[in-house]
Amino acid sequence: MADTPAPGTQTLARGLAIIRAVADGADDLRTLVERTGLGRSTAHRLTQLLVTEGYLRSGRDGYTLGPTLIELGFQALHGNPLPVVARPVLEELSAQLHDTLHLAVRDGDSVLYLDKLPGTRGAEMRSRIGHRMPLTRTGVGMALLLDSEPQWPALYQAEAPTAPDQVHPQDLDAFLARMRAYAESGVAMDLEDNEPGIRCVAAPIRDATGAIAGAISVSATRPYMPAARMRGLTTVIGRAAQRISATLGHREP
């Protein structure tokens, strides 16, 4: 573990490390020991406790996340007003557009999906609720960054497919120019930056203070998302985001 836990919290930190390791695919004790750096007996003892308390399951497929985490996850999701107030608008858009709709927030340096309404045509998107994606390579992520210009260069370099010191200056300049244009228009676009053949249009949701509280996006495969349609969708998605923002107390200047 990267950070030294505060005195008295070591056992809790170890248990959380096990849960995160299972969430990342560790499904047996050997892998848990490798991923967490814990001793075998400690990992086994904590894992058994987590299974007893429902935070993990143990079955034929090894360890998986348990029902207690599902319950707490839904409570956390519904404790956030954003998915509740955004859902009716997303359902209207889904019926109108027939494409995949996403609702997401920024969590640290990544996109966290809070809701998804699958489209009725084209390929299924690999995203899912609770899934994390890059900020600078997704339309919804770029929408979440529209007010954060000082962070753009470092985030772009950190999320580039190549090593940060191998990012071509021209690529960074092109990204920064795109972001400035998106910030001016209030709508961002994914031009197959994240998945080949997948394009999207996204807009930020603002709270009563004017800060970006989340973002929505509409995504589709290239045949259903030509450049002309993307331009037309900027108004549709922008207005939908404004409707959600209004329910959070935001007022356009």
PDB file of N, CA and C in Angstrom, residues 151-228:
ATOM      1  N   GLN A 151      -5.259  22.000 -15.441  1.00  0.00           N
ATOM      2  CA  GLN A 151      -4.995  20.567 -15.285  1.00  0.00           C
ATOM      3  C   GLN A 151      -4.919  19.824 -16.614  1.00  0.00           C
ATOM      4  N   TRP A 152      -5.332  20.444 -17.683  1.00  0.00           N
ATOM      5  CA  TRP A 152      -5.422  19.741 -18.963  1.00  0.00           C
ATOM      6  C   TRP A 152      -4.105  19.106 -19.410  1.00  0.00           C
ATOM      7  N   PRO A 153      -2.980  19.851 -19.422  1.00  0.00           N
ATOM      8  CA  PRO A 153      -1.749  19.232 -19.948  1.00  0.00           C
ATOM      9  C   PRO A 153      -1.309  18.005 -19.163  1.00  0.00           C
ATOM     10  N   ALA A 154      -1.303  18.099 -17.834  1.00  0.00           N
ATOM     11  CA  ALA A 154      -0.822  16.979 -17.023  1.00  0.00           C
ATOM     12  C   ALA A 154      -1.734  15.765 -17.144  1.00  0.00           C
ATOM     13  N   LEU A 155      -3.037  15.989 -17.167  1.00  0.00           N
ATOM     14  CA  LEU A 155      -3.969  14.867 -17.305  1.00  0.00           C
ATOM     15  C   LEU A 155      -3.831  14.202 -18.668  1.00  0.00           C
ATOM     16  N   TYR A 156      -3.693  15.011 -19.712  1.00  0.00           N
ATOM     17  CA  TYR A 156      -3.540  14.446 -21.052  1.00  0.00           C
ATOM     18  C   TYR A 156      -2.281  13.588 -21.136  1.00  0.00           C
ATOM     19  N   GLN A 157      -1.189  14.089 -20.602  1.00  0.00           N
ATOM     20  CA  GLN A 157       0.063  13.339 -20.644  1.00  0.00           C
ATOM     21  C   GLN A 157      -0.034  12.060 -19.819  1.00  0.00           C
ATOM     22  N   ALA A 158      -0.702  12.141 -18.659  1.00  0.00           N
ATOM     23  CA  ALA A 158      -0.809  10.965 -17.785  1.00  0.00           C
ATOM     24  C   ALA A 158      -1.671   9.874 -18.414  1.00  0.00           C
ATOM     25  N   GLU A 159      -2.665  10.269 -19.231  1.00  0.00           N
ATOM     26  CA  GLU A 159      -3.601   9.294 -19.794  1.00  0.00           C
ATOM     27  C   GLU A 159      -3.265   8.904 -21.225  1.00  0.00           C
ATOM     28  N   ALA A 160      -2.208   9.450 -21.784  1.00  0.00           N
ATOM     29  CA  ALA A 160      -1.824   9.112 -23.162  1.00  0.00           C
ATOM     30  C   ALA A 160      -1.399   7.648 -23.244  1.00  0.00           C
ATOM     31  N   PRO A 161      -1.651   6.979 -24.377  1.00  0.00           N
ATOM     32  CA  PRO A 161      -1.257   5.581 -24.528  1.00  0.00           C
ATOM     33  C   PRO A 161       0.239   5.365 -24.382  1.00  0.00           C
ATOM     34  N   THR A 162       1.037   6.385 -24.723  1.00  0.00           N
ATOM     35  CA  THR A 162       2.492   6.285 -24.595  1.00  0.00           C
ATOM     36  C   THR A 162       2.927   6.853 -23.250  1.00  0.00           C
ATOM     37  N   ALA A 163       4.209   6.711 -22.938  1.00  0.00           N
ATOM     38  CA  ALA A 163       4.744   7.282 -21.711  1.00  0.00           C
ATOM     39  C   ALA A 163       4.634   8.808 -21.761  1.00  0.00           C
ATOM     40  N   PRO A 164       4.412   9.462 -20.593  1.00  0.00           N
ATOM     41  CA  PRO A 164       4.233  10.914 -20.590  1.00  0.00           C
ATOM     42  C   PRO A 164       5.345  11.685 -21.286  1.00  0.00           C
ATOM     43  N   ASP A 165       6.608  11.210 -21.159  1.00  0.00           N
ATOM     44  CA  ASP A 165       7.712  11.940 -21.776  1.00  0.00           C
ATOM     45  C   ASP A 165       7.812  11.684 -23.278  1.00  0.00           C
ATOM     46  N   GLN A 166       6.932  10.802 -23.799  1.00  0.00           N
ATOM     47  CA  GLN A 166       6.944  10.511 -25.234  1.00  0.00           C
ATOM     48  C   GLN A 166       5.750  11.143 -25.971  1.00  0.00           C
ATOM     49  N   VAL A 167       4.942  11.914 -25.242  1.00  0.00           N
ATOM     50  CA  VAL A 167       3.810  12.583 -25.860  1.00  0.00           C
ATOM     51  C   VAL A 167       4.321  13.669 -26.792  1.00  0.00           C
ATOM     52  N   HIS A 168       3.895  13.643 -28.039  1.00  0.00           N
ATOM     53  CA  HIS A 168       4.372  14.624 -29.014  1.00  0.00           C
ATOM     54  C   HIS A 168       3.772  15.988 -28.685  1.00  0.00           C
ATOM     55  N   PRO A 169       4.584  17.041 -28.654  1.00  0.00           N
ATOM     56  CA  PRO A 169       4.057  18.377 -28.348  1.00  0.00           C
ATOM     57  C   PRO A 169       2.908  18.802 -29.249  1.00  0.00           C
ATOM     58  N   GLN A 170       2.951  18.388 -30.515  1.00  0.00           N
ATOM     59  CA  GLN A 170       1.868  18.765 -31.428  1.00  0.00           C
ATOM     60  C   GLN A 170       0.549  18.112 -31.026  1.00  0.00           C
ATOM     61  N   ASP A 171       0.606  16.865 -30.512  1.00  0.00           N
ATOM     62  CA  ASP A 171      -0.608  16.187 -30.058  1.00  0.00           C
ATOM     63  C   ASP A 171      -1.198  16.908 -28.848  1.00  0.00           C
ATOM     64  N   LEU A 172      -0.326  17.314 -27.921  1.00  0.00           N
ATOM     65  CA  LEU A 172      -0.795  18.044 -26.748  1.00  0.00           C
ATOM     66  C   LEU A 172      -1.393  19.384 -27.157  1.00  0.00           C
ATOM     67  N   ASP A 173      -0.727  20.087 -28.056  1.00  0.00           N
ATOM     68  CA  ASP A 173      -1.254  21.380 -28.516  1.00  0.00           C
ATOM     69  C   ASP A 173      -2.619  21.219 -29.176  1.00  0.00           C
ATOM     70  N   ALA A 174      -2.778  20.150 -29.960  1.00  0.00           N
ATOM     71  CA  ALA A 174      -4.057  19.910 -30.627  1.00  0.00           C
ATOM     72  C   ALA A 174      -5.150  19.625 -29.597  1.00  0.00           C
ATOM     73  N   PHE A 175      -4.805  18.853 -28.566  1.00  0.00           N
ATOM     74  CA  PHE A 175      -5.786  18.561 -27.514  1.00  0.00           C
ATOM     75  C   PHE A 175      -6.184  19.830 -26.768  1.00  0.00           C
ATOM     76  N   LEU A 176      -5.212  20.654 -26.426  1.00  0.00           N
ATOM     77  CA  LEU A 176      -5.509  21.893 -25.704  1.00  0.00           C
ATOM     78  C   LEU A 176      -6.380  22.827 -26.540  1.00  0.00           C
ATOM     79  N   ALA A 177      -6.124  22.865 -27.846  1.00  0.00           N
ATOM     80  CA  ALA A 177      -6.952  23.699 -28.728  1.00  0.00           C
ATOM     81  C   ALA A 177      -8.385  23.181 -28.754  1.00  0.00           C
ATOM     82  N   ARG A 178      -8.542  21.853 -28.808  1.00  0.00           N
ATOM     83  CA  ARG A 178      -9.886  21.268 -28.767  1.00  0.00           C
ATOM     84  C   ARG A 178     -10.593  21.634 -27.471  1.00  0.00           C
ATOM     85  N   MET A 179      -9.897  21.499 -26.355  1.00  0.00           N
ATOM     86  CA  MET A 179     -10.510  21.763 -25.058  1.00  0.00           C
ATOM     87  C   MET A 179     -10.927  23.229 -24.928  1.00  0.00           C
ATOM     88  N   ARG A 180     -10.118  24.127 -25.451  1.00  0.00           N
ATOM     89  CA  ARG A 180     -10.491  25.552 -25.381  1.00  0.00           C
ATOM     90  C   ARG A 180     -11.749  25.808 -26.205  1.00  0.00           C
ATOM     91  N   ALA A 181     -11.855  25.156 -27.353  1.00  0.00           N
ATOM     92  CA  ALA A 181     -13.055  25.306 -28.172  1.00  0.00           C
ATOM     93  C   ALA A 181     -14.266  24.707 -27.463  1.00  0.00           C
ATOM     94  N   TYR A 182     -14.080  23.553 -26.815  1.00  0.00           N
ATOM     95  CA  TYR A 182     -15.175  22.934 -26.081  1.00  0.00           C
ATOM     96  C   TYR A 182     -15.604  23.805 -24.904  1.00  0.00           C
ATOM     97  N   ALA A 183     -14.634  24.380 -24.205  1.00  0.00           N
ATOM     98  CA  ALA A 183     -14.956  25.242 -23.067  1.00  0.00           C
ATOM     99  C   ALA A 183     -15.758  26.459 -23.522  1.00  0.00           C
ATOM    100  N   GLU A 184     -15.439  26.970 -24.685  1.00  0.00           N
ATOM    101  CA  GLU A 184     -16.156  28.138 -25.202  1.00  0.00           C
ATOM    102  C   GLU A 184     -17.583  27.775 -25.601  1.00  0.00           C
ATOM    103  N   SER A 185     -17.762  26.594 -26.198  1.00  0.00           N
ATOM    104  CA  SER A 185     -19.096  26.187 -26.642  1.00  0.00           C
ATOM    105  C   SER A 185     -19.920  25.558 -25.526  1.00  0.00           C
ATOM    106  N   GLY A 186     -19.245  25.040 -24.506  1.00  0.00           N
ATOM    107  CA  GLY A 186     -19.949  24.386 -23.408  1.00  0.00           C
ATOM    108  C   GLY A 186     -20.315  22.947 -23.685  1.00  0.00           C
ATOM    109  N   VAL A 187     -19.808  22.367 -24.769  1.00  0.00           N
ATOM    110  CA  VAL A 187     -20.088  20.982 -25.145  1.00  0.00           C
ATOM    111  C   VAL A 187     -18.796  20.334 -25.639  1.00  0.00           C
ATOM    112  N   ALA A 188     -18.565  19.080 -25.254  1.00  0.00           N
ATOM    113  CA  ALA A 188     -17.361  18.358 -25.659  1.00  0.00           C
ATOM    114  C   ALA A 188     -17.722  17.188 -26.565  1.00  0.00           C
ATOM    115  N   MET A 189     -16.743  16.707 -27.322  1.00  0.00           N
ATOM    116  CA  MET A 189     -16.955  15.596 -28.247  1.00  0.00           C
ATOM    117  C   MET A 189     -15.843  14.566 -28.119  1.00  0.00           C
ATOM    118  N   ASP A 190     -16.234  13.308 -28.170  1.00  0.00           N
ATOM    119  CA  ASP A 190     -15.297  12.195 -28.277  1.00  0.00           C
ATOM    120  C   ASP A 190     -15.287  11.773 -29.740  1.00  0.00           C
ATOM    121  N   LEU A 191     -14.163  12.016 -30.409  1.00  0.00           N
ATOM    122  CA  LEU A 191     -14.026  11.707 -31.832  1.00  0.00           C
ATOM    123  C   LEU A 191     -13.260  10.408 -32.003  1.00  0.00           C
ATOM    124  N   GLU A 192     -13.790   9.349 -31.386  1.00  0.00           N
ATOM    125  CA  GLU A 192     -13.152   8.025 -31.388  1.00  0.00           C
ATOM    126  C   GLU A 192     -11.831   8.058 -30.637  1.00  0.00           C
ATOM    127  N   ASP A 193     -11.728   8.935 -29.640  1.00  0.00           N
ATOM    128  CA  ASP A 193     -10.505   9.028 -28.841  1.00  0.00           C
ATOM    129  C   ASP A 193     -10.338   7.821 -27.928  1.00  0.00           C
ATOM    130  N   ASN A 194     -11.457   7.258 -27.466  1.00  0.00           N
ATOM    131  CA  ASN A 194     -11.387   6.193 -26.466  1.00  0.00           C
ATOM    132  C   ASN A 194     -11.616   4.808 -27.062  1.00  0.00           C
ATOM    133  N   GLU A 195     -12.608   4.678 -27.920  1.00  0.00           N
ATOM    134  CA  GLU A 195     -12.901   3.407 -28.583  1.00  0.00           C
ATOM    135  C   GLU A 195     -12.997   3.634 -30.082  1.00  0.00           C
ATOM    136  N   PRO A 196     -12.305   2.865 -30.898  1.00  0.00           N
ATOM    137  CA  PRO A 196     -12.428   3.011 -32.348  1.00  0.00           C
ATOM    138  C   PRO A 196     -13.880   2.829 -32.787  1.00  0.00           C
ATOM    139  N   GLY A 197     -14.357   3.756 -33.602  1.00  0.00           N
ATOM    140  CA  GLY A 197     -15.702   3.655 -34.127  1.00  0.00           C
ATOM    141  C   GLY A 197     -16.791   4.215 -33.244  1.00  0.00           C
ATOM    142  N   ILE A 198     -16.441   4.659 -32.017  1.00  0.00           N
ATOM    143  CA  ILE A 198     -17.436   5.189 -31.083  1.00  0.00           C
ATOM    144  C   ILE A 198     -17.243   6.699 -30.946  1.00  0.00           C
ATOM    145  N   ARG A 199     -18.322   7.440 -31.161  1.00  0.00           N
ATOM    146  CA  ARG A 199     -18.283   8.892 -31.025  1.00  0.00           C
ATOM    147  C   ARG A 199     -19.349   9.335 -30.027  1.00  0.00           C
ATOM    148  N   CYS A 200     -19.122  10.491 -29.409  1.00  0.00           N
ATOM    149  CA  CYS A 200     -20.133  10.977 -28.476  1.00  0.00           C
ATOM    150  C   CYS A 200     -20.087  12.486 -28.350  1.00  0.00           C
ATOM    151  N   VAL A 201     -21.195  13.023 -27.864  1.00  0.00           N
ATOM    152  CA  VAL A 201     -21.337  14.441 -27.555  1.00  0.00           C
ATOM    153  C   VAL A 201     -21.713  14.535 -26.093  1.00  0.00           C
ATOM    154  N   ALA A 202     -21.065  15.431 -25.357  1.00  0.00           N
ATOM    155  CA  ALA A 202     -21.263  15.505 -23.906  1.00  0.00           C
ATOM    156  C   ALA A 202     -21.340  16.950 -23.439  1.00  0.00           C
ATOM    157  N   ALA A 203     -22.024  17.149 -22.317  1.00  0.00           N
ATOM    158  CA  ALA A 203     -22.160  18.493 -21.749  1.00  0.00           C
ATOM    159  C   ALA A 203     -22.128  18.410 -20.230  1.00  0.00           C
ATOM    160  N   PRO A 204     -21.584  19.433 -19.578  1.00  0.00           N
ATOM    161  CA  PRO A 204     -21.482  19.410 -18.118  1.00  0.00           C
ATOM    162  C   PRO A 204     -22.792  19.775 -17.434  1.00  0.00           C
ATOM    163  N   ILE A 205     -22.981  19.262 -16.247  1.00  0.00           N
ATOM    164  CA  ILE A 205     -24.083  19.614 -15.351  1.00  0.00           C
ATOM    165  C   ILE A 205     -23.506  20.464 -14.231  1.00  0.00           C
ATOM    166  N   ARG A 206     -24.152  21.575 -13.936  1.00  0.00           N
ATOM    167  CA  ARG A 206     -23.642  22.494 -12.905  1.00  0.00           C
ATOM    168  C   ARG A 206     -24.603  22.559 -11.725  1.00  0.00           C
ATOM    169  N   ASP A 207     -24.022  22.768 -10.539  1.00  0.00           N
ATOM    170  CA  ASP A 207     -24.838  22.879  -9.342  1.00  0.00           C
ATOM    171  C   ASP A 207     -25.178  24.334  -9.057  1.00  0.00           C
ATOM    172  N   ALA A 208     -25.743  24.602  -7.882  1.00  0.00           N
ATOM    173  CA  ALA A 208     -26.209  25.947  -7.553  1.00  0.00           C
ATOM    174  C   ALA A 208     -25.078  26.967  -7.503  1.00  0.00           C
ATOM    175  N   THR A 209     -23.854  26.505  -7.256  1.00  0.00           N
ATOM    176  CA  THR A 209     -22.715  27.422  -7.196  1.00  0.00           C
ATOM    177  C   THR A 209     -22.123  27.695  -8.573  1.00  0.00           C
ATOM    178  N   GLY A 210     -22.571  26.956  -9.583  1.00  0.00           N
ATOM    179  CA  GLY A 210     -22.002  27.085 -10.923  1.00  0.00           C
ATOM    180  C   GLY A 210     -20.889  26.106 -11.207  1.00  0.00           C
ATOM    181  N   ALA A 211     -20.490  25.329 -10.196  1.00  0.00           N
ATOM    182  CA  ALA A 211     -19.423  24.345 -10.382  1.00  0.00           C
ATOM    183  C   ALA A 211     -19.951  23.134 -11.151  1.00  0.00           C
ATOM    184  N   ILE A 212     -19.070  22.478 -11.885  1.00  0.00           N
ATOM    185  CA  ILE A 212     -19.443  21.274 -12.619  1.00  0.00           C
ATOM    186  C   ILE A 212     -19.629  20.124 -11.636  1.00  0.00           C
ATOM    187  N   ALA A 213     -20.858  19.591 -11.591  1.00  0.00           N
ATOM    188  CA  ALA A 213     -21.182  18.516 -10.658  1.00  0.00           C
ATOM    189  C   ALA A 213     -21.241  17.159 -11.344  1.00  0.00           C
ATOM    190  N   GLY A 214     -21.272  17.134 -12.654  1.00  0.00           N
ATOM    191  CA  GLY A 214     -21.370  15.894 -13.413  1.00  0.00           C
ATOM    192  C   GLY A 214     -21.445  16.221 -14.887  1.00  0.00           C
ATOM    193  N   ALA A 215     -21.737  15.219 -15.685  1.00  0.00           N
ATOM    194  CA  ALA A 215     -21.874  15.432 -17.132  1.00  0.00           C
ATOM    195  C   ALA A 215     -22.715  14.313 -17.722  1.00  0.00           C
ATOM    196  N   ILE A 216     -23.361  14.619 -18.838  1.00  0.00           N
ATOM    197  CA  ILE A 216     -24.114  13.608 -19.581  1.00  0.00           C
ATOM    198  C   ILE A 216     -23.540  13.513 -20.991  1.00  0.00           C
ATOM    199  N   SER A 217     -23.766  12.378 -21.621  1.00  0.00           N
ATOM    200  CA  SER A 217     -23.280  12.208 -22.989  1.00  0.00           C
ATOM    201  C   SER A 217     -24.213  11.292 -23.752  1.00  0.00           C
ATOM    202  N   VAL A 218     -24.207  11.447 -25.070  1.00  0.00           N
ATOM    203  CA  VAL A 218     -24.885  10.527 -25.976  1.00  0.00           C
ATOM    204  C   VAL A 218     -23.810   9.924 -26.867  1.00  0.00           C
ATOM    205  N   SER A 219     -23.814   8.590 -26.991  1.00  0.00           N
ATOM    206  CA  SER A 219     -22.779   7.883 -27.734  1.00  0.00           C
ATOM    207  C   SER A 219     -23.395   6.949 -28.758  1.00  0.00           C
ATOM    208  N   ALA A 220     -22.696   6.786 -29.871  1.00  0.00           N
ATOM    209  CA  ALA A 220     -23.152   5.872 -30.920  1.00  0.00           C
ATOM    210  C   ALA A 220     -21.970   5.509 -31.798  1.00  0.00           C
ATOM    211  N   THR A 221     -22.145   4.459 -32.585  1.00  0.00           N
ATOM    212  CA  THR A 221     -21.111   4.077 -33.538  1.00  0.00           C
ATOM    213  C   THR A 221     -21.074   5.083 -34.686  1.00  0.00           C
ATOM    214  N   ARG A 222     -19.959   5.105 -35.393  1.00  0.00           N
ATOM    215  CA  ARG A 222     -19.723   6.102 -36.435  1.00  0.00           C
ATOM    216  C   ARG A 222     -20.860   6.232 -37.450  1.00  0.00           C
ATOM    217  N   PRO A 223     -21.458   5.133 -37.929  1.00  0.00           N
ATOM    218  CA  PRO A 223     -22.532   5.306 -38.928  1.00  0.00           C
ATOM    219  C   PRO A 223     -23.718   6.105 -38.409  1.00  0.00           C
ATOM    220  N   TYR A 224     -23.967   6.050 -37.101  1.00  0.00           N
ATOM    221  CA  TYR A 224     -25.092   6.785 -36.517  1.00  0.00           C
ATOM    222  C   TYR A 224     -24.665   8.140 -35.954  1.00  0.00           C
ATOM    223  N   MET A 225     -23.392   8.449 -36.065  1.00  0.00           N
ATOM    224  CA  MET A 225     -22.887   9.690 -35.485  1.00  0.00           C
ATOM    225  C   MET A 225     -21.971  10.422 -36.460  1.00  0.00           C
ATOM    226  N   PRO A 226     -22.474  10.776 -37.655  1.00  0.00           N
ATOM    227  CA  PRO A 226     -21.652  11.566 -38.578  1.00  0.00           C
ATOM    228  C   PRO A 226     -21.438  12.971 -38.019  1.00  0.00           C
ATOM    229  N   ALA A 227     -20.507  13.683 -38.611  1.00  0.00           N
ATOM    230  CA  ALA A 227     -20.138  15.009 -38.093  1.00  0.00           C
ATOM    231  C   ALA A 227     -21.336  15.951 -38.047  1.00  0.00           C
ATOM    232  N   ALA A 228     -22.189  15.905 -39.071  1.00  0.00           N
ATOM    233  CA  ALA A 228     -23.340  16.815 -39.102  1.00  0.00           C
ATOM    234  C   ALA A 228     -24.289  16.535 -37.947  1.00  0.00           C
TER     235      ALA A 228
END
